[in-house]
Amino acid sequence: MHFFKLITRNTLRHKLRTALTVLGLVIAFLSFGLLQTIVDAWYHGAEAAAPNRLITRNAVSLTIPLPKHYREKVRAVQGVKTVAAANWFAGVYKDPKNFFPQFAVEAVPYFSMYPEYRLAEDEFRDFLRDRKGAVVGRKLAQTFGFKVGDVVPLKGTIFPGNWDFVVRAIYDAGEEKTDTSLLFFHWDYLNETMKQRFPLRANQTGIFIVEVNDVDRAAAISEDIDKQFKNSTAETLTETEQAFQIGFVKQTEAIVIAIRLVSFVVIFIILAVMANTMAMTARERLGEYATLKALGFGPGYVAALIFGESLAIAAVGCVIGIALTFPIGEWFAGEMGTLFPVFEVSTETVALQAACALAVGLIAAALPARRAAGVRIVEGLRSIG
Amino acid sequence: MSSDTSRSAPRPPIIEIRNLSKSYRRGAQIVPVLSDITLDILSGDFVALMGPSGSGKSTLLNLIAGIDKPDGGSLRVAGADIAAMSEADLADWRAEHVGFIFQFYNLMPVLTAFENVELPLMLTRLTARERKDHVETALEMVGLADRMDHYPSELSGGQQQRVAIARAVITDPTILVADEPTGDLDRVSAEDILNLMDRLNSELGKTIVMVTHDPNAARYARSLRHLEKGVLTEG
Amino acid sequence: MSIPLRYTLRNLWTRKLTTVLTAGGMALVVFVFAAVQMLDTGLRATLVATGQPDNVLVTRRGSNAEISSGVDRVQAAIIESQPEIAVSTDGTRLVSKEAVILITLPKRESGQATNVTTRGIGDDAYSLRPQVRLVQGRAFEAGATEAVVGKSLAARFEGATVGSVLRFGGREWRVVGIFDSGGAAFDSEVWVDADQLMQAFRRQAYSSVIARLTDAAQFDALKARIEADPRVTLDVKRERVFYEEQSQALSKFISYLGLTLSIIFSIGAMIGATITMHASVSNRIGEIGTLRALGFRRSAVLLAFLFESILLGAIGGAVGVALASVMQLVQISTLNWQSFAELAFTFTLTPRIIVVSFVFAVVMGVIGGFLPAVRAARLKIVDALRAA
């Protein structure tokens, strides 16, 4: 087929220019893919949420505790299967840079509600038996080299003082999106220690995690729980785990929006580069297009040649860019340590990259194609030599 | 048409070429272009270098003009041993001693006629005012004073070549080299150009070395030299 | 001797589309580069403006935010009694013992529940913060369940205007005034009476103590004494330093991400410049040969083409900075990770950012155009003339 041969040969005529354009495209699509994946990673918490789990917190804000004794009332609400108290611990492991999430949880009910944290039975039993025991995720263990039996010293910020925990179990991800960069220890150990150090702050929990029997009734059950504590000193707000996680993201939404915007700016940059390349190429070949028209090929053919070349270059750049997004994304997530526990390139991102390549290929060629298609044969031929 | 051979006063040679040779490498092969050329060109002469395509005439012109270097032999122009000069020194030398006239005029399309003619003067220490005077004089001499602000695209082929000639003489160079100066012009314009070059030679005493394959153009010259396969033949 | 400037300028003008596209690509990169720096500057300016040079802020040792800090009454009194603390006109120490909690309020446009810093203040709170002025309504009365709110808060959140009622801690707090702290973090806060707040939440301890030093130079003496005192476990910091640390995590994130992106994007823009300049050289091979024949040196040719590329960068830089300066009209609000609450700040343009961004653009032009310029300079005269 003449048409495709022409396109291929034309692309290879200016090897340096084509190579540079492709390189620019690769960088652009790679950046775009990475940025979109960063945004996805931001939302991962919401994605990992289960529909049958609710979070009950103090209605005023997450930072105000709830009395531990609310537990019984919550458990008594119809539709509630399990309740576990949990506290965000925010300890520092050697250096604030080594941040990872730590939770004090009521172990038995908690882990029954999170089947995606896969634990070996014997390790879990050891954990239950050791009041200072800790469960750590596989990714966390790999990052800091924790092994079963190691002591993890933490400096408390919300709960002051030095805390030592012993790794008794390592959990693995049960699903793709499961976060394995967390550390869990016993809520009772936290409470006992607080009773000694700061008695006034004891018997308080950050949140309750609630498992419900009927997913469809989640909203109604949430309301029932909150009704229990209306007009008390600590009113509650119960919402689905997903709503809870999204709430966090929404508060840093400005940053997320900015990153998304910037990822599209890179597409515009590459559009400018690509349009420039096609404009220069088409201008230089004006004589050839005039010759083709003189030979009887219509303006549509000439335009198609230019579109074809532009799309071919865009396609090559996009494919390489997409292919590189995966390994470079992995490397990036690794470098970031525990900041992005789940970093996966979604099919949506790949589709978006392809769509952008198509758009860039078409738009970049539009004006040059129109000019070339409209060139008057006589003028065009004059421009040769 | 001048074939005035009645000049009596002996003129010194301004270009002295001894055993000049030049070859080009094509892949693994070495192709000789000029072999053992020995030639004197006298001051004030108007020489036409003729020969078939591939005879080496343009190469010889390039060597004389100092835009290429010979492989062997010696070449003295206006007393300077240009075969031994460094590239930087050659550039300075050319600016002072050589005026170029090309087949396709080689004007800068983005500069006006005035600015094109002014270009060689940017390599001197003249002030803007001084440059302006020189340029206007040169353009008047070639009859284009009224078109100084025109761009090359707004001038005919003959007019462009005249601008190029003004540019070539503006620094009062020792020699003028012309490579097929009328190659792209019609009969009438070609005659105008050749007449102009004749005046430069007879009235201003400029030494001109012209490469041409056109016998009509050659008639304007005083001396003729033939090159065939890189060797001078008398003709 | 150099090739005239107008040769370079006119060549850029003749190929307008190419010039616009290439400079445009660079302008976008400069825009991102400048905007990120403006964002970071705005963030840090907000937090630094929050601190007075001669104030100190005292929190519990080891806690890195007011909301996770507790200073009991005894320790607060010890701070108050230190000799370095200034005395106010009525004879008492110039201190404000404050309790900080977070409440959630819905944002005006999205209705999104967002953490908001609520500060229970002492009598001297306004004296310690001279940048705060009441712009609407009045200050709340001591002992009343009333509140004043920062101007950013009033603008961005539902139910935070004068006359509205906020419900938290089992009480209703009537908003009686709006204050302006000149772009400091306080603009995103709710202020109430400290005792009222602590009673509502059954708290015994304050979160922090703000105090004025008799002399800013007295800080070291105060810090040394407090750290040596066995009765207290407190961190004493200059107020400015405390707030600077509050911005560190977010600031680092913004600047690292921004710098990485700018560098990656700049590679794309430089590639664009290289493609353009290569074509520029290719199209003018004959002219280059002619210029060299006329006597212009290789260096003159190199400089002419390099200058063309630099000019593209400069145009891109000017346009990029101009676009970025428009961002000054935008106000950003996000959760500050350290304080875990809403913080509003703006894009701040400084002369330094303008200069650095412009230099960045010019450097892009130099790098992008370097190889093509070298290629132009290295051409052999006869080859160039032949190719014309």
PDB file of C-alpha atoms in Angstrom, chain A residues 16-17 20-21 23-24 27 31 35 38 42 57 59-64 156-158 160 200-201 233 235 247-248 250-252 254-255 259 262 265-266 268-269 272-273 275-277 279-280 283-284 367 371, chain C residues 15 17-18 21-22 25 28-29 32 60 62-63 67-68 101-104 112-115 167-169 201-202 204 250 253 257 261 264-265 267-268 271-272 274-276 278-279 283 332-335 337 340:
ATOM      1  CA  LEU A  16      17.068  13.133  14.152  1.00  0.00           C
ATOM      2  CA  ARG A  17      13.935  15.231  14.139  1.00  0.00           C
ATOM      3  CA  LEU A  20      13.772  13.944  19.149  1.00  0.00           C
ATOM      4  CA  THR A  21      10.028  14.316  18.742  1.00  0.00           C
ATOM      5  CA  LEU A  23      11.737  11.343  22.868  1.00  0.00           C
ATOM      6  CA  GLY A  24       9.767  14.414  23.815  1.00  0.00           C
ATOM      7  CA  ILE A  27       8.801  12.041  28.404  1.00  0.00           C
ATOM      8  CA  SER A  31       5.035  12.240  33.170  1.00  0.00           C
ATOM      9  CA  LEU A  35       1.046  12.075  37.731  1.00  0.00           C
ATOM     10  CA  ILE A  38      -0.003   9.656  41.959  1.00  0.00           C
ATOM     11  CA  TRP A  42      -3.956   9.476  46.829  1.00  0.00           C
ATOM     12  CA  ARG A  57     -15.976   9.241  65.335  1.00  0.00           C
ATOM     13  CA  ALA A  59     -18.974  14.613  65.601  1.00  0.00           C
ATOM     14  CA  VAL A  60     -16.869  17.673  66.395  1.00  0.00           C
ATOM     15  CA  SER A  61     -13.738  16.362  64.691  1.00  0.00           C
ATOM     16  CA  LEU A  62     -11.598  13.307  64.345  1.00  0.00           C
ATOM     17  CA  THR A  63      -9.117  14.710  66.821  1.00  0.00           C
ATOM     18  CA  ILE A  64     -11.552  14.689  69.731  1.00  0.00           C
ATOM     19  CA  GLY A 156       4.924   9.131  71.091  1.00  0.00           C
ATOM     20  CA  THR A 157       3.721  12.547  69.968  1.00  0.00           C
ATOM     21  CA  ILE A 158       0.046  12.376  70.869  1.00  0.00           C
ATOM     22  CA  PRO A 160       3.958  11.078  75.068  1.00  0.00           C
ATOM     23  CA  LEU A 200      -7.161  11.826  82.926  1.00  0.00           C
ATOM     24  CA  ARG A 201      -6.779  10.756  79.316  1.00  0.00           C
ATOM     25  CA  THR A 233     -21.254  15.325  75.849  1.00  0.00           C
ATOM     26  CA  GLU A 235     -21.924  13.260  69.918  1.00  0.00           C
ATOM     27  CA  GLY A 247     -13.159  12.930  53.575  1.00  0.00           C
ATOM     28  CA  PHE A 248      -9.398  12.996  54.080  1.00  0.00           C
ATOM     29  CA  LYS A 250     -11.171  15.997  49.948  1.00  0.00           C
ATOM     30  CA  GLN A 251      -9.430  18.168  52.476  1.00  0.00           C
ATOM     31  CA  THR A 252      -6.245  18.084  50.438  1.00  0.00           C
ATOM     32  CA  ALA A 254      -6.555  21.534  46.162  1.00  0.00           C
ATOM     33  CA  ILE A 255      -3.268  19.690  45.820  1.00  0.00           C
ATOM     34  CA  ILE A 259      -1.469  17.812  40.184  1.00  0.00           C
ATOM     35  CA  VAL A 262      -0.252  20.064  35.779  1.00  0.00           C
ATOM     36  CA  VAL A 265      -0.104  21.075  31.071  1.00  0.00           C
ATOM     37  CA  VAL A 266       2.555  18.579  30.042  1.00  0.00           C
ATOM     38  CA  PHE A 268      -0.001  20.976  26.030  1.00  0.00           C
ATOM     39  CA  ILE A 269       3.755  21.350  26.069  1.00  0.00           C
ATOM     40  CA  ALA A 272       3.331  22.583  20.992  1.00  0.00           C
ATOM     41  CA  VAL A 273       6.466  20.567  20.208  1.00  0.00           C
ATOM     42  CA  ALA A 275       2.701  20.877  16.144  1.00  0.00           C
ATOM     43  CA  ASN A 276       5.988  22.636  15.530  1.00  0.00           C
ATOM     44  CA  THR A 277       7.580  19.507  14.105  1.00  0.00           C
ATOM     45  CA  ALA A 279       4.462  22.468  10.681  1.00  0.00           C
ATOM     46  CA  MET A 280       8.158  22.529   9.787  1.00  0.00           C
ATOM     47  CA  ARG A 283       6.418  23.454   5.035  1.00  0.00           C
ATOM     48  CA  GLU A 284       9.605  21.854   3.776  1.00  0.00           C
ATOM     49  CA  LEU A 367      -3.176  23.242  10.449  1.00  0.00           C
ATOM     50  CA  ARG A 371      -2.256  24.328   4.369  1.00  0.00           C
TER      51      ARG A 371
ATOM     52  CA  ARG C  15       9.073  31.920  11.088  1.00  0.00           C
ATOM     53  CA  LEU C  17       4.450  29.915  13.929  1.00  0.00           C
ATOM     54  CA  THR C  18       7.567  27.986  14.845  1.00  0.00           C
ATOM     55  CA  LEU C  21       5.126  27.136  19.350  1.00  0.00           C
ATOM     56  CA  THR C  22       8.668  26.693  20.617  1.00  0.00           C
ATOM     57  CA  GLY C  25       6.285  25.250  25.100  1.00  0.00           C
ATOM     58  CA  LEU C  28       4.329  26.578  29.920  1.00  0.00           C
ATOM     59  CA  VAL C  29       7.310  25.014  31.648  1.00  0.00           C
ATOM     60  CA  VAL C  32       4.698  25.557  36.196  1.00  0.00           C
ATOM     61  CA  ARG C  60       4.581  19.818  75.450  1.00  0.00           C
ATOM     62  CA  GLY C  62       7.870  15.964  71.688  1.00  0.00           C
ATOM     63  CA  SER C  63       4.501  16.984  70.301  1.00  0.00           C
ATOM     64  CA  ILE C  67      -3.531  19.800  68.818  1.00  0.00           C
ATOM     65  CA  SER C  68      -1.405  16.964  70.137  1.00  0.00           C
ATOM     66  CA  ILE C 101      -9.063  21.761  69.150  1.00  0.00           C
ATOM     67  CA  LEU C 102     -10.301  20.899  65.703  1.00  0.00           C
ATOM     68  CA  ILE C 103     -13.942  21.107  64.702  1.00  0.00           C
ATOM     69  CA  THR C 104     -15.425  20.277  61.338  1.00  0.00           C
ATOM     70  CA  GLN C 112     -17.321  19.189  52.290  1.00  0.00           C
ATOM     71  CA  ALA C 113     -16.727  18.747  56.025  1.00  0.00           C
ATOM     72  CA  THR C 114     -13.291  20.159  56.755  1.00  0.00           C
ATOM     73  CA  ASN C 115     -11.131  20.353  59.866  1.00  0.00           C
ATOM     74  CA  ARG C 167     -22.442  24.048  67.388  1.00  0.00           C
ATOM     75  CA  PHE C 168     -19.687  22.109  69.112  1.00  0.00           C
ATOM     76  CA  GLY C 169     -18.831  20.796  72.537  1.00  0.00           C
ATOM     77  CA  PHE C 201     -14.711  19.634  76.236  1.00  0.00           C
ATOM     78  CA  ARG C 202     -13.887  18.725  79.801  1.00  0.00           C
ATOM     79  CA  GLN C 204      -7.978  20.266  82.224  1.00  0.00           C
ATOM     80  CA  LEU C 250       3.768  20.511  53.072  1.00  0.00           C
ATOM     81  CA  PHE C 253       6.273  18.166  49.279  1.00  0.00           C
ATOM     82  CA  LEU C 257       7.252  17.647  43.433  1.00  0.00           C
ATOM     83  CA  LEU C 261       8.073  18.181  37.407  1.00  0.00           C
ATOM     84  CA  ILE C 264      11.050  16.752  33.469  1.00  0.00           C
ATOM     85  CA  PHE C 265       8.927  19.254  31.613  1.00  0.00           C
ATOM     86  CA  ILE C 267      13.466  18.344  28.988  1.00  0.00           C
ATOM     87  CA  GLY C 268      10.405  18.295  26.756  1.00  0.00           C
ATOM     88  CA  ILE C 271      13.779  19.012  22.920  1.00  0.00           C
ATOM     89  CA  GLY C 272      11.337  21.359  21.206  1.00  0.00           C
ATOM     90  CA  THR C 274      16.564  21.605  19.672  1.00  0.00           C
ATOM     91  CA  ILE C 275      14.204  20.464  16.922  1.00  0.00           C
ATOM     92  CA  THR C 276      13.457  24.070  16.005  1.00  0.00           C
ATOM     93  CA  HIS C 278      18.217  22.168  13.975  1.00  0.00           C
ATOM     94  CA  ALA C 279      15.656  23.031  11.341  1.00  0.00           C
ATOM     95  CA  ASN C 283      17.282  25.940   6.311  1.00  0.00           C
ATOM     96  CA  ILE C 332      -5.606  27.977  47.776  1.00  0.00           C
ATOM     97  CA  SER C 333      -6.841  26.187  50.842  1.00  0.00           C
ATOM     98  CA  THR C 334      -5.807  22.741  51.888  1.00  0.00           C
ATOM     99  CA  LEU C 335      -5.228  20.586  54.913  1.00  0.00           C
ATOM    100  CA  TRP C 337      -0.583  17.970  57.503  1.00  0.00           C
ATOM    101  CA  PHE C 340      -4.208  18.669  60.539  1.00  0.00           C
TER     102      PHE C 340
END
